[in-house]
Amino acid sequence: MEMEYPTDLSDRQWQKVRQLLPPRAKRGRKPLDRRSVLNAILYVNRTGCQWRCLPKSFPNWKSVYTIFWRWREAGVWQRIHEHLREKVRVQSGKKSTPTAAIIDSQSVKSTEVGGDERGYDAGKKVTGRKRHIMVDTLGLLLCVVVHSASTQDQDGAKSVFESVFATFKRIKVVFADSAYSRMKLPDWLAENFGCILQTVLRPVGVKGFVILPKRWIVERTFGWIGRCRRHSKDYERNPKSSEAMIQITMIALMLKRLENA
């Protein structure tokens, strides 16, 4: 299949991802070409265009969005992401699951579309939502939770921790900034999951940009996410769609790493 857009899956990438897709329905209308559907979703994510504005070379936008939504609800994006992350970790000489992680959040503006989980972050002076992510030491995504920007970091982090430790039992230390040391969050984490929350502080008396140990890793991941224009704001009505789009961004990134290995 000849690539028409830079966001299209290459033949090698398609071979890696096709086996991870759910089985086709045996009844109903003739199914769409799944590679074309994935290419359309990657195009929306990278370019930031509206679903209705998909080029005519892709399948009908309603059909593409419906598949995106169904796979979101069925956890397909999550499963693909988890499988590829393990492959990338092993390729990098790591074990499939991490023992250390880094957590941080990013407040972004939302649009007039509305939807649930919107608020005002007084610290960043942003009205919208907050992307809360945890990554491993390679910067690969372990968990993303999107919630109101008005939710304090130490409160939103609990949802992230509960989701992460339901899957990853080997994590012993989580690095974070000083905001996560409030409201006895380190004690809560140690008591519930036996994990150390280690805060990484800026050097005293140093002004301007400083590369902070471990924390730069999660900031780099936000940079990777920001390459896709769909993430310039939170355009989604449902926070679950925001989380799925971030997973899709990381899926595309990991497919490129696995292809070039």
Coordinates of C-alpha atoms in Angstrom, one line a residue:
M1 CA 0.0 0.0 0.0
E2 CA 1.5 3.3 -1.1
M3 CA 1.7 6.0 1.5
E4 CA -0.4 9.1 0.7
Y5 CA 0.3 11.1 3.8
P6 CA 3.3 11.3 6.1
T7 CA 1.1 10.0 9.0
D8 CA 0.2 6.8 7.2
L9 CA 1.4 3.5 8.6
S10 CA 4.3 1.9 6.7
D11 CA 4.0 -1.7 5.7
R12 CA 6.2 -2.8 8.6
Q13 CA 4.2 -0.7 11.1
W14 CA 1.0 -2.1 9.8
Q15 CA 2.2 -5.7 10.2
K16 CA 3.1 -5.0 13.8
V17 CA -0.2 -3.5 14.7
R18 CA -2.7 -5.5 12.6
Q19 CA -2.3 -8.6 14.8
L20 CA -3.3 -6.6 17.9
L21 CA -6.7 -5.5 16.5
P22 CA -9.9 -7.2 17.7
P23 CA -11.4 -9.9 15.4
R24 CA -13.8 -8.7 12.8
A25 CA -17.5 -9.2 13.2
K26 CA -18.8 -12.2 11.2
R27 CA -22.1 -10.5 10.5
G28 CA -23.3 -7.2 9.2
R29 CA -22.1 -5.0 6.4
K30 CA -18.8 -5.3 4.6
P31 CA -16.1 -4.1 7.0
L32 CA -13.9 -1.1 6.3
D33 CA -10.3 -1.5 5.5
R34 CA -8.7 -1.2 8.9
R35 CA -5.4 0.1 7.7
S36 CA -7.2 3.1 6.1
V37 CA -9.2 3.6 9.3
L38 CA -6.0 3.7 11.4
N39 CA -4.4 6.0 8.9
A40 CA -7.4 8.4 9.2
I41 CA -7.2 8.4 13.0
L42 CA -3.5 9.1 13.0
Y43 CA -4.1 11.9 10.5
V44 CA -6.6 13.5 12.8
N45 CA -4.3 13.2 15.8
R46 CA -1.2 14.5 14.1
T47 CA -2.8 17.4 12.1
G48 CA -5.5 18.4 14.5
C49 CA -8.2 18.5 11.9
Q50 CA -11.8 18.0 12.8
W51 CA -13.3 14.6 12.2
R52 CA -15.7 16.1 9.6
C53 CA -12.7 17.6 7.7
L54 CA -11.1 14.3 7.0
P55 CA -9.9 14.2 3.3
K56 CA -12.1 12.2 1.0
S57 CA -9.2 9.7 0.4
F58 CA -10.1 8.2 3.8
P59 CA -13.2 6.3 4.7
N60 CA -16.3 8.3 5.8
W61 CA -15.5 10.4 8.9
K62 CA -18.5 9.0 10.8
S63 CA -17.4 5.5 10.3
V64 CA -13.8 6.3 11.3
Y65 CA -15.0 8.1 14.5
T66 CA -17.4 5.2 15.3
I67 CA -14.5 2.8 15.2
F68 CA -12.3 5.1 17.3
W69 CA -15.1 5.3 19.9
R70 CA -15.9 1.6 19.9
W71 CA -12.2 0.7 20.4
R72 CA -11.9 3.3 23.1
E73 CA -14.8 1.8 25.0
A74 CA -13.5 -1.8 24.5
G75 CA -10.0 -0.9 25.7
V76 CA -8.4 -1.7 22.3
W77 CA -6.2 1.4 22.3
Q78 CA -5.0 0.6 25.8
R79 CA -4.1 -3.0 24.9
I80 CA -2.2 -2.0 21.8
H81 CA -0.3 0.6 23.8
E82 CA 0.6 -1.8 26.5
H83 CA 1.8 -4.4 24.1
L84 CA 4.0 -2.0 22.2
R85 CA 5.4 -0.4 25.3
E86 CA 6.6 -3.8 26.5
K87 CA 8.2 -4.5 23.1
V88 CA 10.0 -1.1 23.2
R89 CA 11.3 -1.7 26.7
V90 CA 12.7 -5.1 25.9
Q91 CA 14.2 -3.7 22.7
S92 CA 15.9 -1.1 24.9
G93 CA 17.4 -3.7 27.2
K94 CA 14.9 -3.2 30.0
K95 CA 12.5 -5.7 31.6
S96 CA 9.0 -5.5 30.3
T97 CA 7.7 -3.7 33.4
P98 CA 9.4 -0.9 35.3
T99 CA 10.6 -0.5 38.9
A100 CA 10.7 3.4 38.8
A101 CA 8.4 6.0 37.4
I102 CA 8.0 9.8 37.1
I103 CA 4.7 11.6 37.5
D104 CA 3.6 15.1 36.4
S105 CA 0.7 17.1 35.1
Q106 CA 0.0 19.6 32.3
S107 CA -2.9 22.0 32.3
V108 CA -4.3 22.8 28.8
K109 CA -7.1 25.0 27.6
S110 CA -10.3 23.4 26.4
T111 CA -12.8 24.8 23.8
E112 CA -16.4 25.8 23.7
V113 CA -17.3 22.2 23.0
G114 CA -17.7 21.8 26.7
G115 CA -18.1 18.3 28.2
D116 CA -17.3 17.0 31.6
E117 CA -14.3 17.7 33.8
R118 CA -13.5 21.3 33.1
G119 CA -12.2 23.9 35.6
Y120 CA -9.8 26.7 36.3
D121 CA -6.2 26.1 37.3
A122 CA -5.3 29.2 39.4
G123 CA -1.6 28.5 39.4
K124 CA -1.3 28.2 35.6
K125 CA -4.2 30.6 34.9
V126 CA -5.7 28.1 32.6
T127 CA -9.4 27.2 32.1
G128 CA -9.7 23.6 30.9
R129 CA -8.4 20.2 31.8
K130 CA -5.3 18.7 33.3
R131 CA -3.4 15.8 31.7
H132 CA -1.9 13.7 34.5
I133 CA 0.7 11.2 33.3
M134 CA 3.1 8.7 34.7
V135 CA 6.0 7.5 32.6
D136 CA 8.9 5.0 33.0
T137 CA 12.6 6.0 32.9
L138 CA 12.5 5.8 29.1
G139 CA 9.7 8.3 29.0
L140 CA 7.1 5.7 27.8
L141 CA 3.6 6.2 29.1
L142 CA 2.4 4.0 31.9
C143 CA -0.9 5.8 32.6
V144 CA -2.8 9.0 31.6
V145 CA -5.8 10.4 33.5
V146 CA -7.5 13.6 32.2
H147 CA -9.5 15.6 34.7
S148 CA -10.5 19.1 35.5
A149 CA -7.7 21.7 35.7
S150 CA -9.1 22.8 39.0
T151 CA -8.1 19.5 40.6
Q152 CA -4.9 19.8 42.7
D153 CA -1.9 17.7 41.7
Q154 CA -1.8 15.8 44.9
D155 CA -5.5 14.9 44.5
G156 CA -5.4 14.0 40.9
A157 CA -2.3 11.9 41.5
K158 CA -4.3 9.4 43.6
S159 CA -6.3 8.3 40.5
V160 CA -3.1 7.8 38.6
F161 CA -1.4 5.8 41.4
E162 CA -4.5 3.6 41.8
S163 CA -4.6 2.9 38.0
V164 CA -0.8 2.3 37.8
F165 CA -0.4 0.0 40.8
A166 CA -3.4 -2.1 39.7
T167 CA -1.1 -3.2 36.8
F168 CA 2.5 -2.5 37.8
K169 CA 3.5 -4.3 41.0
R170 CA 7.3 -3.8 40.7
I171 CA 7.4 0.0 40.9
K172 CA 9.3 0.9 44.1
V173 CA 9.9 4.7 43.6
V174 CA 8.1 7.5 41.9
F175 CA 9.8 10.8 41.2
A176 CA 7.8 14.0 41.3
D177 CA 8.0 17.8 41.9
S178 CA 7.3 19.4 45.3
A179 CA 3.5 19.7 44.6
Y180 CA 3.1 16.0 45.2
S181 CA 4.5 16.2 48.7
R182 CA 1.4 18.0 50.0
M183 CA -1.5 16.6 52.0
K184 CA 0.6 13.7 53.2
L185 CA 0.5 12.1 49.7
P186 CA 3.9 10.3 50.2
D187 CA 2.5 8.7 53.4
W188 CA -0.6 7.7 51.6
L189 CA 1.4 6.1 48.8
A190 CA 3.7 4.2 51.1
E191 CA 0.8 3.0 53.2
N192 CA -1.3 1.8 50.3
F193 CA 1.2 0.6 47.8
G194 CA 4.6 0.3 49.6
C195 CA 6.1 2.8 47.2
I196 CA 8.5 5.8 47.9
L197 CA 7.5 9.2 46.5
Q198 CA 10.7 11.1 46.0
T199 CA 10.5 14.8 45.2
V200 CA 13.1 16.4 43.0
L201 CA 13.6 20.1 43.9
R202 CA 15.2 22.9 42.0
P203 CA 18.7 23.9 43.2
V204 CA 18.6 26.8 45.7
G205 CA 19.4 30.2 44.3
V206 CA 19.5 29.1 40.7
K207 CA 17.3 31.1 38.3
G208 CA 16.1 30.3 34.8
F209 CA 15.9 27.0 33.0
V210 CA 17.5 24.0 34.9
I211 CA 17.5 20.4 33.9
L212 CA 16.2 18.5 36.9
P213 CA 17.2 14.8 37.4
K214 CA 14.4 12.4 36.4
R215 CA 11.8 15.2 36.0
W216 CA 13.1 16.1 32.6
I217 CA 12.0 12.6 31.4
V218 CA 8.3 13.3 31.9
E219 CA 8.7 16.8 30.5
R220 CA 10.2 15.3 27.3
T221 CA 7.1 13.0 27.1
F222 CA 4.9 16.1 27.2
G223 CA 7.0 17.4 24.3
W224 CA 6.4 14.2 22.3
I225 CA 2.7 14.5 22.9
G226 CA 2.8 18.2 21.9
R227 CA 4.1 17.3 18.4
C228 CA 0.5 16.3 17.6
R229 CA -1.7 19.3 17.0
R230 CA -4.7 17.5 18.4
H231 CA -3.1 18.1 21.8
S232 CA -2.6 21.9 21.3
K233 CA -5.8 22.2 23.4
D234 CA -8.2 19.7 24.8
Y235 CA -10.7 19.4 21.9
E236 CA -12.6 16.4 23.2
R237 CA -16.0 16.4 24.8
N238 CA -15.2 13.3 26.8
P239 CA -12.0 13.0 28.9
K240 CA -11.8 9.4 27.9
S241 CA -11.3 10.5 24.2
S242 CA -8.5 12.8 25.4
E243 CA -6.8 9.9 27.1
A244 CA -7.2 7.6 24.1
M245 CA -5.8 10.3 21.8
I246 CA -2.7 10.5 24.0
Q247 CA -2.3 6.7 23.9
I248 CA -2.6 6.9 20.1
T249 CA 0.2 9.5 20.0
M250 CA 2.4 7.1 21.9
I251 CA 1.4 4.2 19.8
A252 CA 2.6 6.0 16.7
L253 CA 5.9 6.9 18.4
M254 CA 6.5 3.4 19.5
L255 CA 5.7 1.9 16.1
K256 CA 8.4 4.1 14.6
R257 CA 10.9 3.0 17.2
L258 CA 10.1 -0.7 16.6
E259 CA 10.3 -0.2 12.8
N260 CA 13.7 1.5 12.9
A261 CA 15.2 -1.1 15.3

